[in-house]
Amino acid sequence: MQNNQKIIGIFGAGGFIGRHLMRQLTKLDYRVKVATRNPYLKGYLKTLGSPGQIELFKSDIFNPEDIKQILNNCDLAINLVGILYETRKQKFDYIHSQFPYLLSNLCNEVGIKNLVHVSALGVKENHISKYAQSKLQGEKNILDTFKSSVILRPSIVFGPEDKFFNTFASIAQFSPILPLIGGGKTKFAPIYVGDVAKAIVKTLELNNSKPKIYELGGPENYSFRELMEILLTEIKKKRFLISIPFGAAKFQSYFLQMMPNPLLTPDQVELLKHNNIVSGDHPTLKDLGISGTQIQSILPKYIYRFRAGGQFG
Ligand SMILES: NC(=O)c1ccc[n+]([C@@H]2O[C@H](COP(=O)([O-])OP(=O)(O)OC[C@H]3O[C@@H](n4cnc5c(N)ncnc54)[C@H](OP(=O)(O)O)[C@@H]3O)[C@@H](O)[C@H]2O)c1
């Protein structure tokens, strides 16, 4: 191994996007320091690089010393830490707003050259959703603190371990209906996880003296209803698509949020009231020279397991 490799500190690398990003980074010869709450459960990450290329560190993201341990000797940093719903211990404000503040301050202190932060598409002022508010505050904290940072805002991300298609395909296994919240009219620009990873890799080496925001959407916009139809076609199942008004969905979500892995929370109902597509106000995937991957070329490769006969179905 050469000793002139750049070193990247990654927070949240053990998740869906992180594991797809890891291979792209190691192929480009970066060395990676991963901050994780449980290195013993994330050992599979080490197989995505050469021996010694990926190091895992047990870290508490609210302990500045733990964060510094990761950032020391690093040239670049990536933040992928995020949650979809709050629990007793995990709050949006801590994870999406306060951690980026701490991280960007420490990036300054340690002399990191570039920080890539993954936020979410659709964050805007006066959004009722606490998820969106906290993501926007996290962006502001980084923009104010760390000048050579890049903020990426993906729409829903699809790929083998995604939560979106896999969750609805699982529901279709036992339920004769799939719910269309608010009539299923909300629009999304689903983006392939490999394209998000490419965007992170491209923006890592941007030489920007001012923070930059990119909105990442796939090549086409689809309504929620259209996405359910595509899913049902791929898993070869017929299910009733039933419209549920936002009010009724919100009522149900007060009960559903009590499940250990809630299918729907009141905050997510608020998110569903807004389209999740590229606004045109910021540069996009195209500006990074990446042509987005179509859903139809990836979804069948992993969702076949929900067909009656699996890959032979
Ligand atoms: N997937 C999507 O459709 C999508 C869409 C838009 C935006 N995003 C954003 O993209 C980022 C990555 O998404 P993802 O899908 O890869 O998420 P994911 O699979 O849920 O992974 C999230 C990561 O966050 C870390 N994390 C969560 N709570 C933490 C805590 N209290 N302390 C330390 N680490 C914590 C976890 O790290 P460890 O378990 O290793 O400790 C995990 O690796 C997130 O910010 C998410 O909001 C995702």
GROMACS .gro file of C-alpha atoms and ligand atoms in nm:
model
  361
    1MET     CA    1   0.000   0.000   0.000
    2GLN     CA    2   0.130   0.347  -0.089
    3ASN     CA    3   0.171   0.605   0.186
    4ASN     CA    4   0.047   0.899  -0.026
    5GLN     CA    5  -0.315   0.781  -0.015
    6LYS     CA    6  -0.570   1.039   0.100
    7ILE     CA    7  -0.754   0.955   0.420
    8ILE     CA    8  -1.129   1.006   0.459
    9GLY     CA    9  -1.324   1.007   0.786
   10ILE     CA   10  -1.681   0.881   0.739
   11PHE     CA   11  -1.966   0.909   0.988
   12GLY     CA   12  -2.266   0.681   0.925
   13ALA     CA   13  -2.079   0.456   0.679
   14GLY     CA   14  -2.247   0.139   0.805
   15GLY     CA   15  -2.583   0.235   0.654
   16PHE     CA   16  -2.738   0.184   0.312
   17ILE     CA   17  -2.557   0.463   0.122
   18GLY     CA   18  -2.233   0.410   0.316
   19ARG     CA   19  -2.179   0.052   0.211
   20HIS     CA   20  -2.229   0.139  -0.159
   21LEU     CA   21  -1.995   0.435  -0.125
   22MET     CA   22  -1.721   0.235   0.047
   23ARG     CA   23  -1.629   0.021  -0.256
   24GLN     CA   24  -1.611   0.325  -0.483
   25LEU     CA   25  -1.372   0.493  -0.240
   26THR     CA   26  -1.145   0.194  -0.189
   27LYS     CA   27  -1.124   0.133  -0.567
   28LEU     CA   28  -0.992   0.490  -0.596
   29ASP     CA   29  -0.726   0.405  -0.337
   30TYR     CA   30  -0.854   0.624  -0.054
   31ARG     CA   31  -0.794   0.506   0.301
   32VAL     CA   32  -1.107   0.521   0.516
   33LYS     CA   33  -1.164   0.575   0.889
   34VAL     CA   34  -1.520   0.475   0.981
   35ALA     CA   35  -1.696   0.607   1.291
   36THR     CA   36  -1.962   0.364   1.409
   37ARG     CA   37  -2.151   0.288   1.726
   38ASN     CA   38  -2.080  -0.082   1.689
   39PRO     CA   39  -1.768  -0.187   1.498
   40TYR     CA   40  -1.838  -0.556   1.578
   41LEU     CA   41  -2.158  -0.546   1.371
   42LYS     CA   42  -1.999  -0.352   1.084
   43GLY     CA   43  -1.706  -0.589   1.019
   44TYR     CA   44  -1.839  -0.658   0.665
   45LEU     CA   45  -1.724  -0.308   0.567
   46LYS     CA   46  -1.361  -0.422   0.597
   47THR     CA   47  -1.410  -0.671   0.316
   48LEU     CA   48  -1.483  -0.380   0.079
   49GLY     CA   49  -1.115  -0.276   0.068
   50SER     CA   50  -0.765  -0.420   0.087
   51PRO     CA   51  -0.633  -0.532   0.428
   52GLY     CA   52  -0.572  -0.221   0.639
   53GLN     CA   53  -0.745   0.015   0.395
   54ILE     CA   54  -1.059   0.050   0.611
   55GLU     CA   55  -1.040   0.103   0.986
   56LEU     CA   56  -1.346   0.096   1.214
   57PHE     CA   57  -1.364   0.302   1.533
   58LYS     CA   58  -1.622   0.276   1.807
   59SER     CA   59  -1.746   0.635   1.834
   60ASP     CA   60  -2.006   0.841   2.009
   61ILE     CA   61  -2.092   1.123   1.769
   62PHE     CA   62  -2.155   1.359   2.060
   63ASN     CA   63  -1.816   1.311   2.214
   64PRO     CA   64  -1.577   1.566   2.055
   65GLU     CA   65  -1.276   1.349   2.147
   66ASP     CA   66  -1.424   1.052   1.955
   67ILE     CA   67  -1.487   1.271   1.651
   68LYS     CA   68  -1.135   1.415   1.667
   69GLN     CA   69  -0.994   1.063   1.685
   70ILE     CA   70  -1.158   0.999   1.347
   71LEU     CA   71  -1.069   1.334   1.188
   72ASN     CA   72  -0.703   1.337   1.299
   73ASN     CA   73  -0.479   1.273   0.994
   74CYS     CA   74  -0.780   1.285   0.760
   75ASP     CA   75  -0.783   1.499   0.446
   76LEU     CA   76  -1.157   1.474   0.382
   77ALA     CA   77  -1.477   1.396   0.574
   78ILE     CA   78  -1.823   1.264   0.487
   79ASN     CA   79  -2.137   1.277   0.702
   80LEU     CA   80  -2.404   1.016   0.633
   81VAL     CA   81  -2.557   1.006   0.980
   82GLY     CA   82  -2.935   1.031   0.973
   83ILE     CA   83  -3.258   0.888   1.114
   84LEU     CA   84  -3.608   0.857   0.968
   85TYR     CA   85  -3.803   0.880   1.291
   86GLU     CA   86  -3.737   0.982   1.649
   87THR     CA   87  -3.709   0.745   1.943
   88ARG     CA   88  -3.672   0.808   2.314
   89LYS     CA   89  -3.294   0.844   2.271
   90GLN     CA   90  -3.256   0.953   1.907
   91LYS     CA   91  -3.387   1.303   1.836
   92PHE     CA   92  -3.385   1.479   1.497
   93ASP     CA   93  -3.233   1.791   1.648
   94TYR     CA   94  -2.931   1.604   1.795
   95ILE     CA   95  -2.865   1.385   1.493
   96HIS     CA   96  -2.943   1.620   1.201
   97SER     CA   97  -2.861   1.966   1.346
   98GLN     CA   98  -2.629   1.949   1.646
   99PHE     CA   99  -2.397   1.678   1.517
  100PRO     CA  100  -2.327   1.865   1.186
  101TYR     CA  101  -2.251   2.176   1.396
  102LEU     CA  102  -2.001   1.988   1.611
  103LEU     CA  103  -1.852   1.807   1.312
  104SER     CA  104  -1.801   2.119   1.102
  105ASN     CA  105  -1.636   2.303   1.395
  106LEU     CA  106  -1.399   2.013   1.450
  107CYS     CA  107  -1.328   1.991   1.074
  108ASN     CA  108  -1.207   2.353   1.097
  109GLU     CA  109  -0.999   2.281   1.404
  110VAL     CA  110  -0.832   1.974   1.257
  111GLY     CA  111  -0.780   2.127   0.909
  112ILE     CA  112  -1.002   1.904   0.697
  113LYS     CA  113  -0.995   2.011   0.329
  114ASN     CA  114  -1.352   1.927   0.232
  115LEU     CA  115  -1.665   1.802   0.411
  116VAL     CA  116  -1.945   1.632   0.216
  117HIS     CA  117  -2.271   1.631   0.410
  118VAL     CA  118  -2.575   1.432   0.297
  119SER     CA  119  -2.899   1.615   0.372
  120ALA     CA  120  -3.235   1.551   0.200
  121LEU     CA  121  -3.431   1.690  -0.092
  122GLY     CA  122  -3.730   1.910  -0.011
  123VAL     CA  123  -3.589   2.080   0.299
  124LYS     CA  124  -3.709   2.438   0.307
  125GLU     CA  125  -3.801   2.720   0.541
  126ASN     CA  126  -4.131   2.689   0.729
  127HIS     CA  127  -4.169   2.315   0.667
  128ILE     CA  128  -4.393   2.164   0.935
  129SER     CA  129  -4.199   1.836   0.941
  130LYS     CA  130  -3.943   1.815   1.223
  131TYR     CA  131  -3.727   1.591   1.000
  132ALA     CA  132  -3.712   1.862   0.731
  133GLN     CA  133  -3.659   2.142   0.985
  134SER     CA  134  -3.372   1.958   1.151
  135LYS     CA  135  -3.208   1.874   0.816
  136LEU     CA  136  -3.231   2.240   0.710
  137GLN     CA  137  -3.083   2.358   1.042
  138GLY     CA  138  -2.799   2.104   0.999
  139GLU     CA  139  -2.724   2.250   0.654
  140LYS     CA  140  -2.723   2.604   0.795
  141ASN     CA  141  -2.489   2.501   1.076
  142ILE     CA  142  -2.244   2.363   0.823
  143LEU     CA  143  -2.277   2.653   0.576
  144ASP     CA  144  -2.204   2.900   0.858
  145THR     CA  145  -1.911   2.710   1.001
  146PHE     CA  146  -1.716   2.524   0.734
  147LYS     CA  147  -1.655   2.703   0.408
  148SER     CA  148  -1.527   2.424   0.185
  149SER     CA  149  -1.826   2.200   0.237
  150VAL     CA  150  -2.066   2.037  -0.008
  151ILE     CA  151  -2.425   1.958   0.078
  152LEU     CA  152  -2.601   1.686  -0.119
  153ARG     CA  153  -2.980   1.662  -0.109
  154PRO     CA  154  -3.100   1.328  -0.247
  155SER     CA  155  -3.464   1.237  -0.317
  156ILE     CA  156  -3.560   0.883  -0.209
  157VAL     CA  157  -3.271   0.648  -0.276
  158PHE     CA  158  -3.327   0.302  -0.426
  159GLY     CA  159  -3.102  -0.001  -0.441
  160PRO     CA  160  -3.076  -0.354  -0.296
  161GLU     CA  161  -3.111  -0.261   0.072
  162ASP     CA  162  -3.344   0.040   0.029
  163LYS     CA  163  -3.621   0.099   0.280
  164PHE     CA  164  -3.875   0.233   0.030
  165PHE     CA  165  -3.932  -0.047  -0.223
  166ASN     CA  166  -3.838  -0.328   0.017
  167THR     CA  167  -4.087  -0.207   0.280
  168PHE     CA  168  -4.381  -0.175   0.039
  169ALA     CA  169  -4.293  -0.508  -0.127
  170SER     CA  170  -4.296  -0.670   0.221
  171ILE     CA  171  -4.639  -0.518   0.292
  172ALA     CA  172  -4.767  -0.654  -0.040
  173GLN     CA  173  -4.663  -1.004   0.074
  174PHE     CA  174  -4.946  -1.020   0.326
  175SER     CA  175  -5.178  -0.725   0.258
  176PRO     CA  176  -5.438  -0.713  -0.022
  177ILE     CA  177  -5.411  -0.333  -0.026
  178LEU     CA  178  -5.135  -0.075  -0.050
  179PRO     CA  179  -5.213   0.270   0.092
  180LEU     CA  180  -5.183   0.583  -0.121
  181ILE     CA  181  -5.145   0.859   0.133
  182GLY     CA  182  -5.300   1.184   0.011
  183GLY     CA  183  -5.414   0.997  -0.303
  184GLY     CA  184  -5.057   0.901  -0.398
  185LYS     CA  185  -5.008   1.227  -0.586
  186THR     CA  186  -4.682   1.333  -0.417
  187LYS     CA  187  -4.398   1.334  -0.670
  188PHE     CA  188  -4.053   1.183  -0.615
  189ALA     CA  189  -3.732   1.169  -0.817
  190PRO     CA  190  -3.592   0.831  -0.704
  191ILE     CA  191  -3.215   0.812  -0.737
  192TYR     CA  192  -3.000   0.498  -0.755
  193VAL     CA  193  -2.773   0.451  -0.452
  194GLY     CA  194  -2.475   0.396  -0.686
  195ASP     CA  195  -2.538   0.742  -0.837
  196VAL     CA  196  -2.551   0.902  -0.491
  197ALA     CA  197  -2.218   0.733  -0.411
  198LYS     CA  198  -2.073   0.865  -0.741
  199ALA     CA  199  -2.193   1.216  -0.652
  200ILE     CA  200  -2.024   1.194  -0.311
  201VAL     CA  201  -1.698   1.078  -0.473
  202LYS     CA  202  -1.708   1.360  -0.733
  203THR     CA  203  -1.783   1.634  -0.479
  204LEU     CA  204  -1.517   1.512  -0.234
  205GLU     CA  205  -1.243   1.664  -0.444
  206LEU     CA  206  -1.423   1.988  -0.539
  207ASN     CA  207  -1.203   2.285  -0.474
  208ASN     CA  208  -1.466   2.525  -0.343
  209SER     CA  209  -1.401   2.824  -0.124
  210LYS     CA  210  -1.777   2.868  -0.062
  211PRO     CA  211  -2.022   2.592   0.042
  212LYS     CA  212  -2.218   2.435  -0.245
  213ILE     CA  213  -2.557   2.264  -0.247
  214TYR     CA  214  -2.653   1.996  -0.501
  215GLU     CA  215  -3.002   1.853  -0.546
  216LEU     CA  216  -2.987   1.488  -0.645
  217GLY     CA  217  -3.281   1.336  -0.829
  218GLY     CA  218  -3.300   1.043  -1.071
  219PRO     CA  219  -3.371   1.083  -1.444
  220GLU     CA  220  -3.751   1.083  -1.403
  221ASN     CA  221  -4.013   1.206  -1.159
  222TYR     CA  222  -4.287   0.965  -1.049
  223SER     CA  223  -4.595   1.005  -0.832
  224PHE     CA  224  -4.622   0.778  -0.529
  225ARG     CA  225  -4.902   0.592  -0.713
  226GLU     CA  226  -4.678   0.534  -1.017
  227LEU     CA  227  -4.401   0.399  -0.793
  228MET     CA  228  -4.645   0.151  -0.635
  229GLU     CA  229  -4.761   0.044  -0.982
  230ILE     CA  230  -4.400  -0.011  -1.096
  231LEU     CA  231  -4.332  -0.212  -0.781
  232LEU     CA  232  -4.642  -0.432  -0.824
  233THR     CA  233  -4.551  -0.499  -1.188
  234GLU     CA  234  -4.201  -0.606  -1.087
  235ILE     CA  235  -4.314  -0.837  -0.806
  236LYS     CA  236  -4.599  -0.965  -1.026
  237LYS     CA  237  -4.870  -0.905  -0.769
  238LYS     CA  238  -5.211  -0.747  -0.799
  239ARG     CA  239  -5.306  -0.533  -0.500
  240PHE     CA  240  -5.571  -0.267  -0.447
  241LEU     CA  241  -5.424   0.082  -0.432
  242ILE     CA  242  -5.644   0.261  -0.181
  243SER     CA  243  -5.634   0.639  -0.138
  244ILE     CA  244  -5.613   0.758   0.222
  245PRO     CA  245  -5.665   1.131   0.285
  246PHE     CA  246  -5.383   1.303   0.472
  247GLY     CA  247  -5.607   1.357   0.778
  248ALA     CA  248  -5.693   0.987   0.811
  249ALA     CA  249  -5.329   0.886   0.750
  250LYS     CA  250  -5.217   1.124   1.024
  251PHE     CA  251  -5.469   0.973   1.266
  252GLN     CA  252  -5.343   0.619   1.189
  253SER     CA  253  -4.983   0.732   1.215
  254TYR     CA  254  -5.030   0.831   1.582
  255PHE     CA  255  -5.077   0.458   1.655
  256LEU     CA  256  -4.828   0.326   1.399
  257GLN     CA  257  -4.549   0.541   1.542
  258MET     CA  258  -4.556   0.329   1.857
  259MET     CA  259  -4.424   0.023   1.668
  260PRO     CA  260  -4.052  -0.057   1.715
  261ASN     CA  261  -3.986   0.020   1.345
  262PRO     CA  262  -4.279   0.249   1.265
  263LEU     CA  263  -4.428   0.214   0.916
  264LEU     CA  264  -4.556   0.570   0.931
  265THR     CA  265  -4.519   0.862   1.171
  266PRO     CA  266  -4.715   1.191   1.186
  267ASP     CA  267  -4.396   1.368   1.078
  268GLN     CA  268  -4.371   1.151   0.765
  269VAL     CA  269  -4.732   1.236   0.675
  270GLU     CA  270  -4.627   1.603   0.679
  271LEU     CA  271  -4.333   1.520   0.450
  272LEU     CA  272  -4.567   1.343   0.208
  273LYS     CA  273  -4.766   1.662   0.161
  274HIS     CA  274  -4.478   1.809  -0.041
  275ASN     CA  275  -4.326   1.695  -0.371
  276ASN     CA  276  -3.975   1.557  -0.335
  277ILE     CA  277  -3.826   1.659  -0.668
  278VAL     CA  278  -3.539   1.874  -0.791
  279SER     CA  279  -3.635   2.245  -0.766
  280GLY     CA  280  -3.404   2.386  -1.032
  281ASP     CA  281  -3.255   2.633  -0.782
  282HIS     CA  282  -2.934   2.434  -0.730
  283PRO     CA  283  -2.692   2.232  -0.945
  284THR     CA  284  -2.785   1.866  -0.995
  285LEU     CA  285  -2.647   1.524  -1.089
  286LYS     CA  286  -2.601   1.646  -1.448
  287ASP     CA  287  -2.368   1.925  -1.331
  288LEU     CA  288  -2.150   1.654  -1.179
  289GLY     CA  289  -2.140   1.472  -1.514
  290ILE     CA  290  -2.344   1.176  -1.386
  291SER     CA  291  -2.632   1.044  -1.596
  292GLY     CA  292  -2.891   0.903  -1.357
  293THR     CA  293  -2.983   0.533  -1.365
  294GLN     CA  294  -3.343   0.437  -1.450
  295ILE     CA  295  -3.544   0.251  -1.182
  296GLN     CA  296  -3.638  -0.018  -1.432
  297SER     CA  297  -3.275  -0.117  -1.491
  298ILE     CA  298  -3.202  -0.180  -1.120
  299LEU     CA  299  -3.527  -0.260  -0.936
  300PRO     CA  300  -3.585  -0.604  -1.101
  301LYS     CA  301  -3.234  -0.714  -0.995
  302TYR     CA  302  -3.319  -0.710  -0.624
  303ILE     CA  303  -3.696  -0.700  -0.587
  304TYR     CA  304  -3.751  -1.038  -0.760
  305ARG     CA  305  -3.727  -1.206  -0.419
  306PHE     CA  306  -4.081  -1.080  -0.348
  307ARG     CA  307  -4.227  -1.263  -0.652
  308ALA     CA  308  -4.416  -1.585  -0.584
  309GLY     CA  309  -4.142  -1.794  -0.749
  310GLY     CA  310  -3.849  -1.569  -0.663
  311GLN     CA  311  -3.603  -1.540  -0.952
  312PHE     CA  312  -3.799  -1.805  -1.148
  313GLY     CA  313  -4.132  -1.625  -1.095
  314LIG     N1  314  -3.195   0.641   0.197
  314LIG     C1  315  -3.268   0.743   0.150
  314LIG     O1  316  -3.368   0.723   0.078
  314LIG     C2  317  -3.227   0.886   0.182
  314LIG     C3  318  -3.296   0.991   0.120
  314LIG     C4  319  -3.261   1.122   0.148
  314LIG     C5  320  -3.160   1.148   0.241
  314LIG     N2  321  -3.096   1.044   0.302
  314LIG     C6  322  -2.991   1.076   0.400
  314LIG     O2  323  -2.869   1.013   0.365
  314LIG     C7  324  -2.796   0.977   0.482
  314LIG     C8  325  -2.761   0.828   0.477
  314LIG     O3  326  -2.881   0.756   0.457
  314LIG     P1  327  -2.889   0.596   0.464
  314LIG     O4  328  -3.007   0.555   0.386
  314LIG     O5  329  -2.756   0.536   0.435
  314LIG     O6  330  -2.925   0.579   0.618
  314LIG     P2  331  -2.915   0.447   0.711
  314LIG     O7  332  -2.900   0.326   0.631
  314LIG     O8  333  -3.028   0.456   0.807
  314LIG     O9  334  -2.778   0.474   0.788
  314LIG     C9  335  -2.767   0.583   0.875
  314LIG    C10  336  -2.636   0.579   0.949
  314LIG    O10  337  -2.651   0.676   1.053
  314LIG    C11  338  -2.582   0.632   1.164
  314LIG     N3  339  -2.648   0.674   1.288
  314LIG    C12  340  -2.780   0.683   1.315
  314LIG     N4  341  -2.799   0.725   1.442
  314LIG    C13  342  -2.675   0.743   1.495
  314LIG    C14  343  -2.628   0.783   1.623
  314LIG     N5  344  -2.709   0.815   1.723
  314LIG     N6  345  -2.495   0.785   1.643
  314LIG    C15  346  -2.411   0.751   1.543
  314LIG     N7  347  -2.449   0.714   1.420
  314LIG    C16  348  -2.580   0.709   1.398
  314LIG    C17  349  -2.576   0.481   1.159
  314LIG    O11  350  -2.444   0.449   1.198
  314LIG     P3  351  -2.398   0.318   1.280
  314LIG    O12  352  -2.518   0.227   1.290
  314LIG    O13  353  -2.288   0.260   1.197
  314LIG    O14  354  -2.347   0.364   1.409
  314LIG    C18  355  -2.602   0.446   1.012
  314LIG    O15  356  -2.487   0.396   0.953
  314LIG    C19  357  -2.884   1.015   0.601
  314LIG    O16  358  -2.848   1.140   0.649
  314LIG    C20  359  -3.024   1.024   0.540
  314LIG    O17  360  -3.108   1.115   0.608
  314LIG    C21  361  -3.127   0.914   0.274
   0.00000   0.00000   0.00000
